[in-house]
Coordinates of N, CA and C in Angstrom, one line a residue:
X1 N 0.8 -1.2 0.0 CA 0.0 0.0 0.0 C 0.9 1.3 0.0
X2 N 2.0 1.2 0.7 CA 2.6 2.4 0.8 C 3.4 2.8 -0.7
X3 N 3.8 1.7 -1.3 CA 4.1 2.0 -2.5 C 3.7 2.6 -3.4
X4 N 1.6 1.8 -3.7 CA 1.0 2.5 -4.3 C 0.7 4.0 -3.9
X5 N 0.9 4.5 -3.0 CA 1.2 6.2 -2.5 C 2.1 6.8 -2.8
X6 N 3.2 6.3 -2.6 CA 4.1 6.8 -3.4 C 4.5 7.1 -4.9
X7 N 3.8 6.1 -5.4 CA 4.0 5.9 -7.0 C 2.9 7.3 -7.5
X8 N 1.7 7.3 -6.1 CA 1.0 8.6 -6.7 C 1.2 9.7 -6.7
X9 N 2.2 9.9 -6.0 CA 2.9 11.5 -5.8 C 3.8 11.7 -7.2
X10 N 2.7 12.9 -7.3 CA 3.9 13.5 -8.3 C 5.6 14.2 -8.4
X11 N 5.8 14.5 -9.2 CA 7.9 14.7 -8.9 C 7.0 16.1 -8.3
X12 N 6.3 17.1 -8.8 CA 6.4 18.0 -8.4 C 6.1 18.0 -7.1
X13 N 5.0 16.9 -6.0 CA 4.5 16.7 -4.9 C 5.6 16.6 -4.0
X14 N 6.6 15.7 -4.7 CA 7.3 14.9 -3.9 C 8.6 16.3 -3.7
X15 N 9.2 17.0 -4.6 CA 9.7 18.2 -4.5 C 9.3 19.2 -3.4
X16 N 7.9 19.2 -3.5 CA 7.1 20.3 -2.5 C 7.7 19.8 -1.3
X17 N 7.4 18.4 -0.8 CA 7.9 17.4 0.6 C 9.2 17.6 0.6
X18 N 10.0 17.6 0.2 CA 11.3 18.1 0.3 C 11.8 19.1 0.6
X19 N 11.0 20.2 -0.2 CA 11.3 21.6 0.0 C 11.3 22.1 1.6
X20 N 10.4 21.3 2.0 CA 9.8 21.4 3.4 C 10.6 20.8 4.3
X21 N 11.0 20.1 3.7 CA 12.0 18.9 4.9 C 13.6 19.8 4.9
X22 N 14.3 20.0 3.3 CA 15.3 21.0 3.8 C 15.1 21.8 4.4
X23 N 14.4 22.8 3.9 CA 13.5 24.3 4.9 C 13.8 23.9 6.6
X24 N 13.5 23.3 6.6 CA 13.7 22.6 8.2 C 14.8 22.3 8.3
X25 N 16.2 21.3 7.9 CA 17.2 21.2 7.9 C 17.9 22.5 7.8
X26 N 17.6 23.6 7.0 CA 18.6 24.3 7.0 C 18.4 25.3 8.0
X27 N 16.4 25.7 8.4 CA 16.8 26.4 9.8 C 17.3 25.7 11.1
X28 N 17.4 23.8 11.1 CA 18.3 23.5 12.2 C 19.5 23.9 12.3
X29 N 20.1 23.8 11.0 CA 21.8 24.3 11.2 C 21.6 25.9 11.5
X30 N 21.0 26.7 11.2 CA 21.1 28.3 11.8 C 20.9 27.8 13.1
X31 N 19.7 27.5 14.1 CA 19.7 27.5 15.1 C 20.7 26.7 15.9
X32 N 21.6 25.7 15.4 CA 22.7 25.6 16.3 C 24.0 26.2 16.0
X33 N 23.8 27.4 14.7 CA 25.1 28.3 14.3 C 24.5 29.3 15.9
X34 N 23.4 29.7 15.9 CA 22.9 30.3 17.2 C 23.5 30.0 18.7
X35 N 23.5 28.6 18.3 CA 23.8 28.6 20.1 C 25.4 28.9 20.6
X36 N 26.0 28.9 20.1 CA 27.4 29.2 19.8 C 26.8 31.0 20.4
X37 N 26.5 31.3 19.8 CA 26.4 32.9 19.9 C 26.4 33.1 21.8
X38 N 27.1 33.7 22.3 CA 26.6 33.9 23.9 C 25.4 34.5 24.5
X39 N 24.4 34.7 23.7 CA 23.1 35.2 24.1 C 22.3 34.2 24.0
X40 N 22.2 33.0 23.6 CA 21.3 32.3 23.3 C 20.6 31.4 24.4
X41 N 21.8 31.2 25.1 CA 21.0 31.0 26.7 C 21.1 31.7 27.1
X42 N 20.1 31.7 28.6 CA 20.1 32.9 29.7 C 21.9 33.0 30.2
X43 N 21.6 33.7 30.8 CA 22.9 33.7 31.7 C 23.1 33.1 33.2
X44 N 23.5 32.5 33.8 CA 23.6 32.0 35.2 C 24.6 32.8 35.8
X45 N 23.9 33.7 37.4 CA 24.9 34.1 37.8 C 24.9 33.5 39.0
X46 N 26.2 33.6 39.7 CA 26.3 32.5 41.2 C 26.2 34.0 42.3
X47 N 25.9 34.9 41.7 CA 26.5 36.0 43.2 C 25.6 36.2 43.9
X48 N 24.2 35.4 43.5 CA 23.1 35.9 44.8 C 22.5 34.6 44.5
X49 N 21.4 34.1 45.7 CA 20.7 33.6 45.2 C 18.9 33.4 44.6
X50 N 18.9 32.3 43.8 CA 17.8 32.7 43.4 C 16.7 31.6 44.0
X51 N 15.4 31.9 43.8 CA 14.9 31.4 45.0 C 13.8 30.7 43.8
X52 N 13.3 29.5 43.6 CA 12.5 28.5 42.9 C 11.2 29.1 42.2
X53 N 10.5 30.3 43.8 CA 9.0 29.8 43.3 C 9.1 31.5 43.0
X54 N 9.9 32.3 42.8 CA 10.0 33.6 41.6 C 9.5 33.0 39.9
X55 N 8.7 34.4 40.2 CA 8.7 34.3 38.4 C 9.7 34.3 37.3
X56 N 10.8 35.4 38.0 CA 11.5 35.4 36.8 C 12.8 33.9 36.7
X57 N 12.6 33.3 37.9 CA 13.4 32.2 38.0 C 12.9 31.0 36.9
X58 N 11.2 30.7 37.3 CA 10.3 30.3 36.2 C 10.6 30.7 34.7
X59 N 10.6 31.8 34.7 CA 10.5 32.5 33.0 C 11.8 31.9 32.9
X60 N 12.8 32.1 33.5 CA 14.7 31.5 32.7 C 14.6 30.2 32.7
X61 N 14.0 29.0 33.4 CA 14.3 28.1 33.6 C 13.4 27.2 32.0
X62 N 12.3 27.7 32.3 CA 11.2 27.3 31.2 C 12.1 27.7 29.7
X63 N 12.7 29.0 30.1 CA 13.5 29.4 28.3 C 14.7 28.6 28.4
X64 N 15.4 28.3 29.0 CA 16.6 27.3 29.2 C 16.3 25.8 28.5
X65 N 14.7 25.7 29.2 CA 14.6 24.1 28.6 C 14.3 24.3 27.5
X66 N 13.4 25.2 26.7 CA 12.7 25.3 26.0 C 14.0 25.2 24.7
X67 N 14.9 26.1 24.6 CA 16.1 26.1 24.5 C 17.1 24.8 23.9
X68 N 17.5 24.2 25.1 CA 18.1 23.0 25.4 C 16.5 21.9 24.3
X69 N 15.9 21.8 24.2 CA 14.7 21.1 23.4 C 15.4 21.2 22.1
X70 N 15.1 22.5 21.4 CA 15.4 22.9 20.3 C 16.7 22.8 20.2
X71 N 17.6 22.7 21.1 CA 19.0 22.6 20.0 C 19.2 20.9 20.1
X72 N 18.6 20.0 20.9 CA 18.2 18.7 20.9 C 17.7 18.3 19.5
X73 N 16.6 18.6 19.1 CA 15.5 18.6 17.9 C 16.2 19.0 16.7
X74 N 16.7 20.2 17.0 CA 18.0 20.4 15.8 C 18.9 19.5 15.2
X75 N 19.5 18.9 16.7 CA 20.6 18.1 16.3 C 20.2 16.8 15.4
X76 N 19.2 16.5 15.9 CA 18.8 15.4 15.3 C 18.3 15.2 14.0
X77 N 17.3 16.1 13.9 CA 17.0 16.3 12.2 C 18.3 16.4 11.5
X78 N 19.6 17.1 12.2 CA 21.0 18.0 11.0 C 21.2 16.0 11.1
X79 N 21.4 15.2 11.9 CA 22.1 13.8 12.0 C 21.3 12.9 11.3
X80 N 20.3 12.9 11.1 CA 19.4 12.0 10.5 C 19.3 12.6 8.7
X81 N 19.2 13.7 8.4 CA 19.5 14.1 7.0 C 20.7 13.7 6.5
X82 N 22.0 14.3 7.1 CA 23.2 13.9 7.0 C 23.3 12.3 6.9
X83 N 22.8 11.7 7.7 CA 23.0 10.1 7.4 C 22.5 9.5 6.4
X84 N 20.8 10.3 5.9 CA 20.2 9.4 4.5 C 20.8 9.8 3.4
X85 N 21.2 11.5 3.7 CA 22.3 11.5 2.3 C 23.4 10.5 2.1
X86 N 24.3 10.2 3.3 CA 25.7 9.8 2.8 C 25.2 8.1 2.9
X87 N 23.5 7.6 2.5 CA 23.4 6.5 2.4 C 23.1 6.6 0.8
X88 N 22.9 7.6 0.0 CA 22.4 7.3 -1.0 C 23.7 7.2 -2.4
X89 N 23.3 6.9 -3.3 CA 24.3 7.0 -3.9 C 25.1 8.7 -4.8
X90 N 26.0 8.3 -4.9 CA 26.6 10.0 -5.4 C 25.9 10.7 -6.2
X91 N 25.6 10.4 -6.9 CA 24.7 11.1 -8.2 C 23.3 11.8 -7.5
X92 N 22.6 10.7 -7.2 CA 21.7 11.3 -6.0 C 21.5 12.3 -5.0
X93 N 23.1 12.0 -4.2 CA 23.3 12.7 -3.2 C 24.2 14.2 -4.1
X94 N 24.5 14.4 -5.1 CA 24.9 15.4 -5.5 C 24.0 16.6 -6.2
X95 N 22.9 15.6 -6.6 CA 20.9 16.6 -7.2 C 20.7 17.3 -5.9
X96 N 21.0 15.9 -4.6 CA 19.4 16.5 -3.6 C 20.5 17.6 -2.7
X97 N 21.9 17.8 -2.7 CA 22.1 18.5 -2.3 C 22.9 19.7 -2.9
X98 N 22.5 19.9 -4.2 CA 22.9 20.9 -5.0 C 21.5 21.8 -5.3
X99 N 20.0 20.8 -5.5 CA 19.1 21.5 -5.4 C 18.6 22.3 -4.1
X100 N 18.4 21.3 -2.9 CA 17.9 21.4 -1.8 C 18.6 22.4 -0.8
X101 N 20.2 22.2 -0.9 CA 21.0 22.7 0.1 C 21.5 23.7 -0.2
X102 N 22.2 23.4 -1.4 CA 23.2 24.8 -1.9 C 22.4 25.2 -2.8
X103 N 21.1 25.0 -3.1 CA 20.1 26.3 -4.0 C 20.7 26.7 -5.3
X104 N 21.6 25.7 -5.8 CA 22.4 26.0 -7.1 C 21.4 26.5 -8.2
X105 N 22.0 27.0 -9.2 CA 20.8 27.6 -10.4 C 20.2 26.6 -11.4
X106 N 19.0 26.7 -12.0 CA 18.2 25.9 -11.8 C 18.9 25.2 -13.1
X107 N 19.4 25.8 -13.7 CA 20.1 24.5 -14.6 C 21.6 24.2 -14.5
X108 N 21.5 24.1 -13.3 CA 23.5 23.3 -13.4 C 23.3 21.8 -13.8
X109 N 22.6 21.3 -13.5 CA 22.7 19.9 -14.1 C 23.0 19.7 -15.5
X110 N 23.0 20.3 -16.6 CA 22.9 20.7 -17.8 C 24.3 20.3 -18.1
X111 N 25.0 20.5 -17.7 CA 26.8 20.3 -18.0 C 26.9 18.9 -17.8
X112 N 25.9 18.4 -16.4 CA 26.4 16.9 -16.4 C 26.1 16.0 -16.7
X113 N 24.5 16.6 -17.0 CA 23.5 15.2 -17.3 C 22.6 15.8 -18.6
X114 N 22.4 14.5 -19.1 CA 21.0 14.6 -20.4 C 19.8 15.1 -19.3
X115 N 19.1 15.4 -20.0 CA 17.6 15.8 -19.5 C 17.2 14.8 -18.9
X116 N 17.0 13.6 -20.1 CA 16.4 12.2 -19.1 C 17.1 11.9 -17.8
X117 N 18.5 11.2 -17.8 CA 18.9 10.9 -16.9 C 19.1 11.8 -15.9
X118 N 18.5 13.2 -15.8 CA 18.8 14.1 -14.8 C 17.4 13.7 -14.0
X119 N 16.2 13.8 -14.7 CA 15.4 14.0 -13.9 C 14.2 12.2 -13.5
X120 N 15.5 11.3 -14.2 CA 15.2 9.8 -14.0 C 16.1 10.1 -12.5
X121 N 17.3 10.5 -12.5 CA 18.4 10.1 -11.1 C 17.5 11.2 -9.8
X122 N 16.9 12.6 -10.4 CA 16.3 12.8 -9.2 C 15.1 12.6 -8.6
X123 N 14.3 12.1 -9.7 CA 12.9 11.2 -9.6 C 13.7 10.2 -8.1
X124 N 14.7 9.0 -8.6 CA 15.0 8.0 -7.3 C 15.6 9.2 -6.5
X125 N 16.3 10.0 -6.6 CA 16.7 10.5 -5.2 C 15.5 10.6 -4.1
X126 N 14.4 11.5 -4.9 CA 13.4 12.1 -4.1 C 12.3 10.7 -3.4
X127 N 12.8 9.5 -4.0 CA 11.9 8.6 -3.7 C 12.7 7.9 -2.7
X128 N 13.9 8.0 -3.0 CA 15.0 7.2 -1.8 C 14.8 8.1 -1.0
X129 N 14.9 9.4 -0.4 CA 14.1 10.4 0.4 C 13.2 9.9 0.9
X130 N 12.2 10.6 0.5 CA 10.9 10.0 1.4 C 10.7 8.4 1.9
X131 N 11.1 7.2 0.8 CA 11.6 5.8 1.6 C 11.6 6.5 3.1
X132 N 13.4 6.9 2.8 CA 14.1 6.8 4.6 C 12.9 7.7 5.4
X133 N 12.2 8.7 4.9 CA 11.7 9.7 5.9 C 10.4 8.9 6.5
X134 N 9.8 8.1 5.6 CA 8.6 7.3 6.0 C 8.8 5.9 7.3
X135 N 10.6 5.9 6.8 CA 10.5 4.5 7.9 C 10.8 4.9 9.1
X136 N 11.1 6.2 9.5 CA 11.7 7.1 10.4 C 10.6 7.2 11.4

C-alpha cells in the first residue's frame, strides 16, 4: 500500500515534501550556528541567590529548557538528514544537495546530465528520500 502512495505523488508533490524537509534542515543548522552565539542561553549568575517559586526564575528556567529542546531537535534532524544522504548514492546525493541545500541555479545539471537521466536520477533520489523519511 505504501508503495501504491508513493508511485501517486507526483515529482512535483514529492519536491514540495522536500522543500519542506530541507526548509527545516537548514533552519536547524542556523539554530545551532545560534547557540554558539553567547546570548542564546540565559545567563547563570552564582553572586546571589535565586529562589525557585519567583517568576523570573520560572521564565529562565522554562526558556533554558525550552532552548536545550530545540537545540536537541536540531541536532537530530541535521544527523538523521546527514545520514540518508551519505546513504544514497553519489549522483543522488549530488541533485538533492545541489538542489535542496546549496540552491544552485536551476540549470547546473545541464553540464552533467542529459535531460532524461537528470530527472530519471532525481525522480529515485526524491523517492529514496521520502523511503528513509517514512521509515523514520
Amino acid at each position: 500500500m505504501k508503495e501504491n502512495q508513493e508511485k501517486a505523488l507526483s515529482l512535483k508533490a514529492k519536491d514540495e515534501i522536500l522543500q519542506a524537509v530541507f526548509k527545516e534542515y537548514q533552519y536547524a543548522k542556523e539554530t545551532l550556528e545560534k547557540i554558539h552565539d553567547e546570548n542564546y542561553f540565559p545567563k547563570v549568575h552564582f553572586d546571589y541567590i535565586i529562589h525557585e517559586q519567583t517568576s523570573s526564575y520560572q521564565f529562565y528556567e522554562h526558556r533554558l529548557l525550552h532552548r536545550l529542546d530545540q537545540m536537541q531537535n536540531s541536532q537530530k534532524l541535521i544527523r538523521f538528514v546527514d545520514e540518508v544522504l551519505a546513504r544514497l548514492p553519489p549522483k543522488e546525493r549530488e541533485i538533492l544537495t545541489r538542489e535542496y541545500i546549496d540552491h544552485a541555479q536551476t540549470d547546473w545539471w545541464k553540464a552533467s546530465y542529459a535531460r532524461s537521466s537528470y530527472y530519471r536520477t532525481k525522480n529515485r533520489a526524491l523517492d529514496h528520500m521520502l523511503e528513509y523519511l517514512m521509515l523514520s
